[in-house]
């Protein structure tokens, strides 16, 4: 049982010395944090995890009333509720990945100041926690799609729906990548923490969540799709509802942006991780 | 690694940790950009307070100043020194919570850090769930915890309440449970900062005995920081005195304690009576010493004279 591995502590770490293998060693901890977060979210609630189901319905309902019925935004002929639900669940998944990981350092400063474990464990747990929530929402969404389909609504799922795993992964990693960068910068500049909370809301409005890309004026459409979240949501809706377009060039670009942001985020995070406790 | 012989578990070479004095940045991006832009144009920093001393690169504080130390397997090392001597910084660097500014540390095996009792305990979770969570935070896998959970619960003396959320625990139960987890870690090196002083006297004795047993029977290495000379005497077989970031003594426990207490007494004659009593009232003694040290301003020159006996 004697562990004879030698660990070397030096002032600086090489840029790409990421120690991702360590995160795997701590996989039990990741799952325990996920469990803790679930317990903590629904402690002393009457409905408990039922809230996971209620929340998207409530917010989609509000979206439908405000943006669909009052503002009368076009949904490309799709049933309004489904249209808004698709945008809503994917966006909230993305934004909670971002928000959750953006407070990694500040939110856990006390714990990180007392014990070492790979700090990336926290964002990983956050991804898993949010993915579970999203999958539950997604199943509800899918059931609704089937119901609408068989009651003769204008809903046409197609093969693009098979891209779902990639869309899910890309949303999670893009959100987390941004979150890691924010989290690293906020150890020194708290401004960014304030910016994130409403910045994410603003970001939602430049993303086709409550409107289809087809409603964006023609000359600005490519610009709107350069937003890496936009092609994800557009493809998601195209695949399951058959509305709008399948912007595959932009989707590929979005994957590339995700990869770049994620790698950059991990490198910055890794660099800050070593000494952040002295400045936080 | 070739320079580290088989028996050596921790090798610290020329370790330094530097902190900058004064505020670190201004904390907001706007001010830092302003200051940076002003400096670039060779103008005065607009955010500098008038009359405030400007901190340049030289204005730093060395919490650790060229520490060299080799620890062998199975040693129980006490680390003593006044407040600000660098004890906690040393432990933090060893536990990888913060990186050193200079030097190098190598260690063999796993390090369990107990810088605080109950780190990561979550109020909403039950005692049992917290054992798993805390164990995992300290580096155990789920199977390891499962195989030890009975003895952890038994050690904690909280059998009755183990499935109750820890927010309902008394503070004594809380620390007992937390220490029970820490005491069952598998790590080859255990690093503790004043954590044995938990629970009542009987439980403290039990903790110290447990730690000593781990070191003697399973060849664990222990690094223990404390201001309580009695626990140092009870637990350790080698002792280090730190002062201003340097190791000033390394060796026998009684000698180390004499140096630590002696140096303090030489400076503060007003407290001579304490010196005579310290064998019996080490706890109170320590408190007094710290308190006095706090008021002393020019202690560094004086205390240096009395060292160098090691």
Coordinates of C-alpha atoms in Angstrom, one line a residue:
Chain A
X1 CA 0.0 0.0 0.0
X2 CA 3.0 2.3 0.4
X3 CA 2.9 5.0 -2.2
X4 CA 6.3 6.0 -3.3
X5 CA 5.5 8.5 -6.0
X6 CA 7.6 11.6 -5.7
X7 CA 5.9 15.0 -6.0
X8 CA 7.9 18.0 -6.9
X9 CA 6.9 21.5 -5.8
X10 CA 8.6 24.3 -7.6
X11 CA 7.8 28.0 -7.9
X12 CA 6.6 27.9 -11.5
X13 CA 4.7 25.4 -13.5
X14 CA 5.2 24.9 -17.2
X15 CA 2.5 26.5 -19.3
X16 CA 1.0 23.1 -20.4
X17 CA 1.6 21.2 -17.2
X18 CA -2.1 20.8 -16.6
X19 CA -2.2 17.6 -14.4
X20 CA -5.5 16.6 -15.8
X21 CA -4.8 13.1 -14.7
X22 CA -5.1 14.2 -11.1
X23 CA -8.7 15.2 -11.7
X24 CA -9.4 11.6 -12.7
X25 CA -7.9 10.4 -9.5
X26 CA -10.3 12.6 -7.6
X27 CA -13.4 11.4 -9.6
X28 CA -15.1 10.2 -6.4
X29 CA -14.8 13.7 -5.0
X30 CA -16.4 15.1 -8.2
X31 CA -19.4 12.9 -7.7
X32 CA -19.6 13.8 -4.0
X33 CA -19.7 17.5 -4.8
X34 CA -22.5 16.8 -7.4
X35 CA -24.4 15.0 -4.7
X36 CA -23.8 17.7 -2.2
X37 CA -25.0 20.4 -4.6
X38 CA -28.2 18.5 -5.3
X39 CA -28.8 18.0 -1.6
X40 CA -28.1 21.7 -1.0
X41 CA -30.3 23.0 -3.8
X42 CA -33.4 21.2 -2.5
X43 CA -32.9 21.2 1.2
X44 CA -36.0 21.7 3.2
X45 CA -38.1 22.2 0.1
X46 CA -41.5 20.5 -0.2
X47 CA -41.3 19.8 -3.9
X48 CA -37.6 18.9 -3.8
X49 CA -36.1 17.9 -7.2
X50 CA -39.5 18.4 -8.8
X51 CA -38.3 22.0 -9.1
X52 CA -36.0 20.8 -11.9
X53 CA -39.1 20.0 -13.9
X54 CA -41.1 23.0 -12.8
X55 CA -38.5 25.7 -13.4
X56 CA -38.2 25.4 -17.2
X57 CA -42.0 25.1 -17.6
X58 CA -42.5 28.3 -15.6
X59 CA -39.9 30.3 -17.4
X60 CA -40.9 29.0 -20.8
X61 CA -44.5 29.9 -20.0
X62 CA -43.4 33.5 -19.2
X63 CA -41.4 33.6 -22.4
X64 CA -44.4 32.4 -24.4
X65 CA -46.7 35.0 -22.9
X66 CA -44.3 38.0 -23.1
X67 CA -42.3 37.3 -26.3
X68 CA -44.8 35.2 -28.1
X69 CA -48.2 36.7 -27.3
X70 CA -47.4 40.2 -26.2
X71 CA -44.4 41.1 -28.3
X72 CA -45.6 38.8 -31.0
X73 CA -42.2 37.6 -32.1
X74 CA -42.2 35.2 -35.0
X75 CA -41.3 31.6 -34.2
X76 CA -40.9 30.5 -37.8
X77 CA -44.3 28.9 -37.7
X78 CA -43.4 26.6 -34.8
X79 CA -45.6 26.0 -31.8
X80 CA -44.6 28.9 -29.6
X81 CA -44.2 26.9 -26.4
X82 CA -41.8 24.4 -28.0
X83 CA -39.9 27.1 -29.7
X84 CA -39.2 29.0 -26.5
X85 CA -38.6 25.9 -24.5
X86 CA -35.9 24.7 -26.8
X87 CA -34.0 28.1 -26.6
X88 CA -34.7 28.4 -22.9
X89 CA -33.4 25.0 -21.7
X90 CA -30.2 25.1 -23.8
X91 CA -29.5 28.7 -22.8
X92 CA -30.0 28.1 -19.2
X93 CA -27.7 25.0 -19.4
X94 CA -25.0 27.2 -21.0
X95 CA -25.4 30.0 -18.6
X96 CA -25.4 27.9 -15.5
X97 CA -22.2 26.2 -16.6
X98 CA -20.7 29.7 -17.0
X99 CA -22.1 31.1 -13.8
X100 CA -21.3 28.1 -11.7
X101 CA -17.6 27.9 -12.8
X102 CA -17.1 31.6 -12.7
X103 CA -17.1 31.6 -8.9
X104 CA -14.8 28.7 -8.5
X105 CA -12.0 30.6 -6.8
X106 CA -13.9 33.2 -4.9
X107 CA -16.7 30.9 -3.8
X108 CA -14.3 28.2 -2.5
X109 CA -11.5 30.4 -1.2
X110 CA -11.9 29.1 2.3
X111 CA -11.8 25.5 1.3
X112 CA -9.0 26.0 -1.2
X113 CA -7.0 27.8 1.5
X114 CA -7.0 24.8 3.7
X115 CA -6.6 21.7 1.6
X116 CA -5.2 20.8 -1.7
X117 CA -7.0 18.9 -4.4
X118 CA -7.0 19.6 -8.1
X119 CA -9.1 22.8 -8.4
X120 CA -10.6 21.7 -11.7
X121 CA -12.6 19.2 -9.7
X122 CA -15.0 22.1 -8.9
X123 CA -15.9 23.1 -12.5
X124 CA -16.1 19.4 -13.5
X125 CA -18.7 18.8 -10.7
X126 CA -20.5 21.9 -11.9
X127 CA -20.8 20.5 -15.4
X128 CA -22.1 17.2 -14.3
X129 CA -24.6 18.8 -11.9
X130 CA -26.0 21.0 -14.7
X131 CA -25.9 18.2 -17.2
X132 CA -28.2 16.1 -15.1
X133 CA -30.6 19.0 -14.8
X134 CA -30.5 19.6 -18.5
X135 CA -31.0 16.0 -19.4
X136 CA -34.2 15.9 -17.3
X137 CA -35.4 19.0 -19.0
X138 CA -34.4 17.6 -22.4
X139 CA -36.5 14.4 -21.8
X140 CA -39.5 16.6 -21.0
X141 CA -38.9 18.6 -24.1
X142 CA -38.6 15.5 -26.3
X143 CA -41.8 14.1 -24.9
X144 CA -43.5 17.4 -25.7
X145 CA -42.0 17.3 -29.3
X146 CA -43.5 13.8 -29.8
X147 CA -46.9 14.9 -28.4
X148 CA -47.0 17.9 -30.7
X149 CA -45.8 15.7 -33.7
X150 CA -48.6 13.2 -33.2
X151 CA -51.3 15.7 -32.7
X152 CA -50.5 17.1 -36.2
X153 CA -48.5 20.2 -35.4
X154 CA -45.9 21.7 -37.7
X155 CA -43.0 19.9 -36.0
X156 CA -40.5 17.9 -38.1
X157 CA -37.5 16.4 -36.2
X158 CA -34.8 15.4 -38.5
X159 CA -31.3 13.8 -38.6
X160 CA -29.6 16.9 -37.3
X161 CA -31.1 16.0 -33.9
X162 CA -28.3 13.4 -33.8
X163 CA -25.8 16.3 -33.3
X164 CA -27.3 16.7 -29.9
X165 CA -24.4 15.2 -28.0
X166 CA -22.0 17.6 -29.6
X167 CA -24.3 20.5 -29.0
X168 CA -24.5 19.5 -25.3
X169 CA -20.8 19.1 -25.0
X170 CA -20.0 22.3 -26.8
X171 CA -22.5 24.3 -24.6
X172 CA -21.0 22.8 -21.5
X173 CA -17.4 23.4 -22.4
X174 CA -17.9 26.8 -23.9
X175 CA -19.7 28.0 -20.8
X176 CA -17.2 26.4 -18.5
X177 CA -14.3 27.8 -20.5
X178 CA -15.6 31.3 -20.2
X179 CA -16.3 30.7 -16.5
X180 CA -12.7 29.5 -15.9
X181 CA -11.4 32.7 -17.4
X182 CA -13.8 34.9 -15.4
X183 CA -13.0 32.9 -12.3
X184 CA -9.2 33.4 -12.8
X185 CA -9.5 37.1 -13.4
X186 CA -11.9 37.8 -10.5
X187 CA -9.2 36.6 -8.0
X188 CA -7.7 40.0 -8.6
X189 CA -10.4 42.1 -10.2
X190 CA -13.7 41.7 -8.6
X191 CA -15.3 43.9 -11.2
X192 CA -15.7 41.0 -13.5
X193 CA -17.8 39.1 -11.0
X194 CA -20.4 41.9 -11.1
X195 CA -20.2 42.1 -14.9
X196 CA -20.8 38.4 -15.3
X197 CA -24.2 38.4 -13.6
X198 CA -25.8 40.8 -15.9
X199 CA -23.4 40.2 -18.8
X200 CA -24.9 36.8 -19.2
X201 CA -28.4 38.3 -19.3
X202 CA -27.3 40.7 -22.0
X203 CA -25.6 37.9 -23.9
X204 CA -28.9 36.1 -24.0
X205 CA -30.5 39.0 -25.9
X206 CA -27.9 38.9 -28.6
X207 CA -28.4 35.1 -28.9
X208 CA -31.4 33.8 -30.8
X209 CA -33.1 32.5 -27.7
X210 CA -36.4 34.3 -27.7
X211 CA -36.3 35.0 -31.5
X212 CA -35.3 32.9 -34.5
X213 CA -32.2 33.9 -36.6
X214 CA -34.5 34.5 -39.5
X215 CA -35.9 37.6 -37.7
X216 CA -32.4 39.2 -37.6
X217 CA -32.1 41.7 -40.5
X218 CA -30.3 40.0 -43.4
X219 CA -27.0 41.9 -43.3
X220 CA -26.6 41.2 -39.6
X221 CA -27.4 37.5 -39.8
X222 CA -23.8 36.3 -40.2
X223 CA -22.8 38.6 -37.4
X224 CA -25.4 37.1 -35.1
X225 CA -24.3 33.6 -36.0
X226 CA -20.7 34.4 -35.1
X227 CA -21.8 34.4 -31.5
X228 CA -20.7 30.9 -30.7
X229 CA -23.9 30.1 -28.8
X230 CA -26.2 31.1 -31.6
X231 CA -25.5 28.2 -34.0
X232 CA -25.8 25.7 -31.1
X233 CA -29.3 26.9 -30.3
X234 CA -30.3 27.3 -34.0
X235 CA -29.1 23.7 -34.8
X236 CA -30.8 22.4 -31.7
X237 CA -34.1 23.9 -32.8
X238 CA -33.6 22.9 -36.4
X239 CA -32.9 19.3 -35.4
X240 CA -35.9 18.8 -33.2
X241 CA -38.4 21.1 -34.6
X242 CA -37.4 21.5 -38.2
X243 CA -37.5 25.3 -38.0
X244 CA -35.0 27.8 -39.4
X245 CA -31.8 26.7 -40.9
X246 CA -28.9 24.4 -40.2
X247 CA -25.9 26.9 -40.1
X248 CA -23.2 24.2 -40.4
X249 CA -20.3 26.5 -41.2
X250 CA -21.1 28.5 -38.1
X251 CA -21.6 25.4 -36.0
X252 CA -18.1 24.2 -36.9
X253 CA -16.7 27.7 -36.1
X254 CA -18.5 27.5 -32.8
X255 CA -16.8 24.2 -32.0
X256 CA -13.5 25.7 -32.8
X257 CA -14.2 28.7 -30.6
X258 CA -15.2 26.4 -27.8
X259 CA -12.0 24.5 -28.1
X260 CA -9.9 27.6 -28.1
X261 CA -11.8 29.2 -25.1
X262 CA -11.6 26.0 -23.1
X263 CA -7.9 25.4 -23.6
X264 CA -7.1 29.1 -22.9
X265 CA -9.4 28.9 -19.8
X266 CA -7.7 25.8 -18.4
X267 CA -4.2 27.3 -18.9
X268 CA -5.2 30.6 -17.2
X269 CA -7.0 28.7 -14.4
X270 CA -4.0 26.5 -14.0
X271 CA -1.6 29.4 -13.7
X272 CA -3.8 31.3 -11.2
X273 CA -4.4 28.2 -9.2
X274 CA -0.9 28.1 -7.8
X275 CA -0.9 31.4 -6.0
X276 CA -4.4 32.7 -6.0
X277 CA -4.8 32.2 -2.3
X278 CA -2.3 35.0 -1.7
X279 CA -4.3 37.6 -3.7
X280 CA -7.9 36.6 -3.3
Chain B
X1 CA 14.9 10.7 -7.9
X2 CA 18.5 10.0 -7.3
X3 CA 19.4 12.7 -4.7
X4 CA 16.6 11.5 -2.5
X5 CA 17.5 8.4 -0.6
X6 CA 14.9 5.8 0.2
X7 CA 14.4 6.8 3.8
X8 CA 13.9 10.5 3.2
X9 CA 10.2 11.4 2.7
X10 CA 10.4 15.2 2.5
X11 CA 13.3 17.2 1.1
X12 CA 13.1 21.0 1.3
X13 CA 15.8 22.9 -0.5
X14 CA 16.4 26.6 0.0
X15 CA 12.6 27.3 0.2
X16 CA 11.5 30.9 0.2
X17 CA 8.1 32.5 0.1
X18 CA 7.8 36.2 -0.5
X19 CA 4.8 38.4 0.1
X20 CA 4.4 41.9 -1.2
X21 CA 3.8 44.5 1.4
X22 CA 0.9 46.9 1.0
X23 CA -2.2 46.3 -0.9
X24 CA -2.0 43.9 -3.8
X25 CA -3.2 45.9 -6.8
X26 CA -6.2 48.1 -6.1
X27 CA -8.7 45.3 -6.7
X28 CA -10.4 47.0 -9.6
X29 CA -9.5 46.8 -13.2
X30 CA -10.1 50.5 -13.9
X31 CA -7.6 51.6 -11.3
X32 CA -4.9 49.1 -12.3
X33 CA -5.3 50.2 -15.9
X34 CA -5.0 53.8 -14.9
X35 CA -1.9 53.2 -12.9
X36 CA -0.4 51.1 -15.6
X37 CA -1.1 53.8 -18.3
X38 CA 0.3 56.5 -16.0
X39 CA 3.5 54.6 -15.4
X40 CA 3.9 53.9 -19.1
X41 CA 3.8 57.6 -19.9
X42 CA 6.2 58.3 -17.0
X43 CA 3.6 60.2 -15.1
X44 CA 2.7 59.9 -11.5
X45 CA 0.2 57.2 -10.5
X46 CA -3.2 58.9 -10.1
X47 CA -4.3 56.3 -7.6
X48 CA -1.5 56.7 -5.3
X49 CA -2.4 58.3 -2.0
X50 CA -0.6 61.5 -1.4
X51 CA 2.2 60.9 0.9
X52 CA 1.8 57.2 0.8
X53 CA 5.0 55.2 0.6
X54 CA 5.4 53.7 -2.8
X55 CA 6.0 50.0 -2.7
X56 CA 8.6 49.0 -5.2
X57 CA 10.0 45.5 -5.8
X58 CA 12.2 45.8 -2.7
X59 CA 9.4 46.2 -0.3
X60 CA 8.7 42.6 0.2
X61 CA 8.4 40.3 3.2
X62 CA 10.0 36.9 3.4
X63 CA 7.6 34.6 5.2
X64 CA 10.1 31.8 4.5
X65 CA 13.7 32.6 4.0
X66 CA 15.9 29.8 2.6
X67 CA 14.5 26.9 4.6
X68 CA 16.4 23.6 4.2
X69 CA 15.0 20.5 5.8
X70 CA 15.1 16.7 5.4
X71 CA 12.5 14.5 7.0
X72 CA 12.9 10.8 7.3
X73 CA 10.2 8.2 7.3
X74 CA 8.4 7.7 10.6
X75 CA 9.6 10.9 12.2
X76 CA 7.2 13.0 14.2
X77 CA 8.4 16.6 13.9
X78 CA 7.1 19.5 15.9
X79 CA 7.3 23.0 14.5
X80 CA 7.3 25.8 17.0
X81 CA 7.9 29.5 16.8
X82 CA 6.3 32.8 17.5
X83 CA 3.4 34.2 15.5
X84 CA 4.6 35.2 12.1
X85 CA 7.7 33.0 12.2
X86 CA 6.5 31.2 9.0
X87 CA 5.1 28.0 10.5
X88 CA 1.8 28.1 8.7
X89 CA 3.4 29.3 5.5
X90 CA 5.7 26.4 5.5
X91 CA 2.8 24.0 5.9
X92 CA 0.8 25.8 3.2
X93 CA 3.7 25.3 0.7
X94 CA 4.0 21.7 1.7
X95 CA 0.3 21.1 1.2
X96 CA 0.4 22.8 -2.2
X97 CA -2.0 25.5 -1.2
X98 CA 0.3 28.2 -2.3
X99 CA 3.5 27.9 -4.4
X100 CA 6.9 28.9 -3.2
X101 CA 8.7 31.9 -4.6
X102 CA 12.0 30.1 -4.7
X103 CA 13.5 26.7 -3.9
X104 CA 12.1 23.3 -4.2
X105 CA 10.2 20.7 -2.2
X106 CA 10.0 17.1 -3.0
X107 CA 8.0 14.5 -1.1
X108 CA 7.4 10.9 -1.4
X109 CA 3.9 9.5 -1.2
X110 CA 0.7 11.4 -0.3
X111 CA 0.4 14.4 2.0
X112 CA -2.7 14.8 4.1
X113 CA -3.3 18.3 5.1
X114 CA -5.1 19.1 8.3
X115 CA -4.7 22.8 8.6
X116 CA -8.1 23.1 10.0
X117 CA -10.6 20.6 11.5
X118 CA -13.6 19.9 9.4
X119 CA -12.6 21.6 6.2
X120 CA -15.3 21.1 3.6
X121 CA -17.9 19.8 6.0
X122 CA -21.3 20.7 4.8
X123 CA -24.0 21.6 7.3
X124 CA -26.8 20.1 5.3
X125 CA -25.3 16.6 4.9
X126 CA -25.5 13.9 7.5
X127 CA -22.5 12.8 9.5
X128 CA -22.1 9.8 7.3
X129 CA -22.3 11.7 4.1
X130 CA -19.8 14.2 5.5
X131 CA -17.3 11.4 6.3
X132 CA -17.4 10.5 2.6
X133 CA -17.2 14.1 1.4
X134 CA -14.4 15.1 3.8
X135 CA -12.5 11.8 3.2
X136 CA -12.6 12.5 -0.6
X137 CA -11.5 16.1 -0.1
X138 CA -8.6 14.9 1.9
X139 CA -7.7 12.4 -0.9
X140 CA -9.4 9.1 -0.1
X141 CA -11.4 7.2 -2.6
X142 CA -14.9 6.0 -2.0
X143 CA -13.8 2.4 -1.4
X144 CA -11.2 3.5 1.1
X145 CA -13.8 5.4 3.1
X146 CA -16.2 2.5 2.9
X147 CA -13.6 0.1 4.3
X148 CA -12.9 2.4 7.2
X149 CA -16.2 3.9 8.0
X150 CA -17.0 1.8 11.0
X151 CA -13.8 2.6 12.7
X152 CA -14.2 6.3 11.8
X153 CA -17.6 6.4 13.4
X154 CA -16.4 4.5 16.4
X155 CA -13.5 6.9 16.9
X156 CA -15.7 9.9 16.6
X157 CA -18.0 8.7 19.4
X158 CA -21.0 10.0 17.3
X159 CA -22.7 6.6 16.5
X160 CA -26.1 7.8 17.6
X161 CA -26.1 10.9 15.5
X162 CA -24.3 9.7 12.4
X163 CA -27.4 10.0 10.2
X164 CA -28.4 13.4 11.4
X165 CA -27.3 16.6 9.4
X166 CA -24.2 18.0 11.1
X167 CA -25.9 21.4 11.5
X168 CA -27.6 19.9 14.4
X169 CA -24.4 18.7 16.0
X170 CA -22.8 20.4 19.0
X171 CA -19.5 21.9 18.3
X172 CA -17.7 19.2 20.2
X173 CA -19.3 16.4 18.2
X174 CA -18.5 18.3 15.0
X175 CA -14.8 18.5 15.7
X176 CA -14.7 14.9 16.9
X177 CA -16.2 13.6 13.7
X178 CA -13.9 15.8 11.7
X179 CA -10.8 14.6 13.5
X180 CA -11.9 11.0 13.2
X181 CA -11.9 11.3 9.4
X182 CA -8.5 13.0 9.4
X183 CA -7.1 10.3 11.7
X184 CA -8.0 7.6 9.3
X185 CA -6.3 8.9 6.2
X186 CA -3.9 6.7 4.4
X187 CA -1.4 9.3 3.5
X188 CA 2.2 8.6 4.3
X189 CA 2.7 12.2 5.5
X190 CA 0.3 14.0 7.8
X191 CA 0.6 17.7 8.2
X192 CA -1.3 19.3 11.1
X193 CA -1.7 22.8 12.3
X194 CA -2.9 22.9 15.9
X195 CA -5.7 20.5 15.2
X196 CA -5.1 18.1 18.0
X197 CA -6.5 20.6 20.5
X198 CA -10.1 19.5 19.7
X199 CA -12.8 18.1 22.0
X200 CA -12.4 17.6 25.7
X201 CA -9.2 16.5 27.5
X202 CA -9.9 12.9 27.1
X203 CA -10.5 13.1 23.4
X204 CA -7.4 15.2 23.0
X205 CA -5.4 12.4 24.7
X206 CA -7.0 9.9 22.4
X207 CA -6.1 12.0 19.3
X208 CA -2.5 12.3 20.3
X209 CA -2.2 8.6 21.1
X210 CA -3.8 7.8 17.7
X211 CA -1.3 10.0 15.9
X212 CA 1.6 8.6 17.8
X213 CA 0.5 5.0 17.0
X214 CA 0.2 5.8 13.3
X215 CA 3.7 7.1 13.3
X216 CA 5.2 4.2 15.2
X217 CA 3.2 1.3 13.9
X218 CA 2.6 2.3 10.3
X219 CA 5.7 4.4 9.7
X220 CA 3.8 7.6 9.0
X221 CA 5.6 10.9 9.0
X222 CA 4.0 13.7 11.0
X223 CA 4.6 17.4 10.9
X224 CA 2.8 19.2 13.7
X225 CA 2.6 22.9 14.4
X226 CA 1.5 24.0 17.8
X227 CA 1.8 26.6 20.5
X228 CA 1.0 24.0 23.1
X229 CA 4.3 22.6 24.3
X230 CA 2.6 19.8 26.1
X231 CA 1.2 18.2 23.0
X232 CA 4.6 18.8 21.3
X233 CA 6.3 16.9 24.1
X234 CA 3.7 14.1 23.9
X235 CA 3.7 13.6 20.2
X236 CA 7.0 14.6 18.7
X237 CA 10.5 13.1 18.6
X238 CA 12.2 15.9 16.8
X239 CA 11.5 19.6 16.9
X240 CA 12.2 22.6 14.7
X241 CA 12.2 26.2 15.9
X242 CA 11.3 28.8 13.2
X243 CA 12.1 32.5 13.5
X244 CA 11.6 35.1 10.9
X245 CA 11.3 32.5 8.2
X246 CA 14.5 30.6 9.1
X247 CA 15.1 27.4 10.9
X248 CA 17.1 28.4 14.0
X249 CA 17.1 25.1 15.8
X250 CA 16.5 21.5 14.7
X251 CA 16.9 18.6 17.0
X252 CA 15.8 17.4 20.4
X253 CA 12.3 18.4 21.6
X254 CA 13.2 19.6 25.1
X255 CA 16.1 21.7 23.8
X256 CA 13.9 23.2 21.1
X257 CA 11.2 24.1 23.7
X258 CA 13.9 25.7 25.9
X259 CA 15.2 27.8 23.1
X260 CA 11.7 28.9 22.1
X261 CA 10.7 29.7 25.6
X262 CA 14.1 30.9 26.7
X263 CA 14.5 33.4 23.9
X264 CA 11.1 34.8 24.6
X265 CA 11.9 35.1 28.3
X266 CA 15.2 36.9 27.8
X267 CA 13.4 39.6 26.0
X268 CA 10.6 40.0 28.4
X269 CA 11.9 40.0 31.8
X270 CA 8.6 41.3 33.1
X271 CA 7.4 37.7 32.7
X272 CA 10.2 36.0 34.5
X273 CA 7.8 34.2 36.9
X274 CA 6.3 32.4 34.0
X275 CA 9.6 31.0 33.0
X276 CA 9.9 29.1 36.3
X277 CA 6.5 27.6 36.0
X278 CA 6.5 26.6 32.4
X279 CA 7.0 23.0 33.1
X280 CA 3.6 22.8 34.8
X281 CA 1.6 25.4 33.1
X282 CA 2.8 25.3 29.6
X283 CA -0.5 26.2 28.1
X284 CA -0.9 29.4 30.0
X285 CA 2.7 30.1 29.5
X286 CA 2.3 30.0 25.8
X287 CA -0.6 32.4 25.9
X288 CA 1.4 34.9 27.9
X289 CA 4.4 34.6 25.7
X290 CA 2.4 35.3 22.6
X291 CA 0.7 38.2 24.1
X292 CA 3.9 39.8 25.2
X293 CA 5.7 39.1 22.0
X294 CA 2.9 41.0 20.3
X295 CA 3.7 44.2 22.2
X296 CA 7.5 43.8 21.8
X297 CA 8.8 45.9 18.9
X298 CA 12.5 45.5 18.8
X299 CA 12.6 41.8 19.6
X300 CA 14.4 40.6 16.4
X301 CA 17.9 41.8 17.4
X302 CA 17.6 40.6 20.9
X303 CA 16.3 37.2 20.1
X304 CA 18.9 36.5 17.5
X305 CA 21.6 36.6 20.2
X306 CA 20.0 33.8 22.2
X307 CA 19.7 31.4 19.3
X308 CA 22.5 29.6 17.5
X309 CA 22.7 27.0 20.2
X310 CA 21.6 24.4 17.8

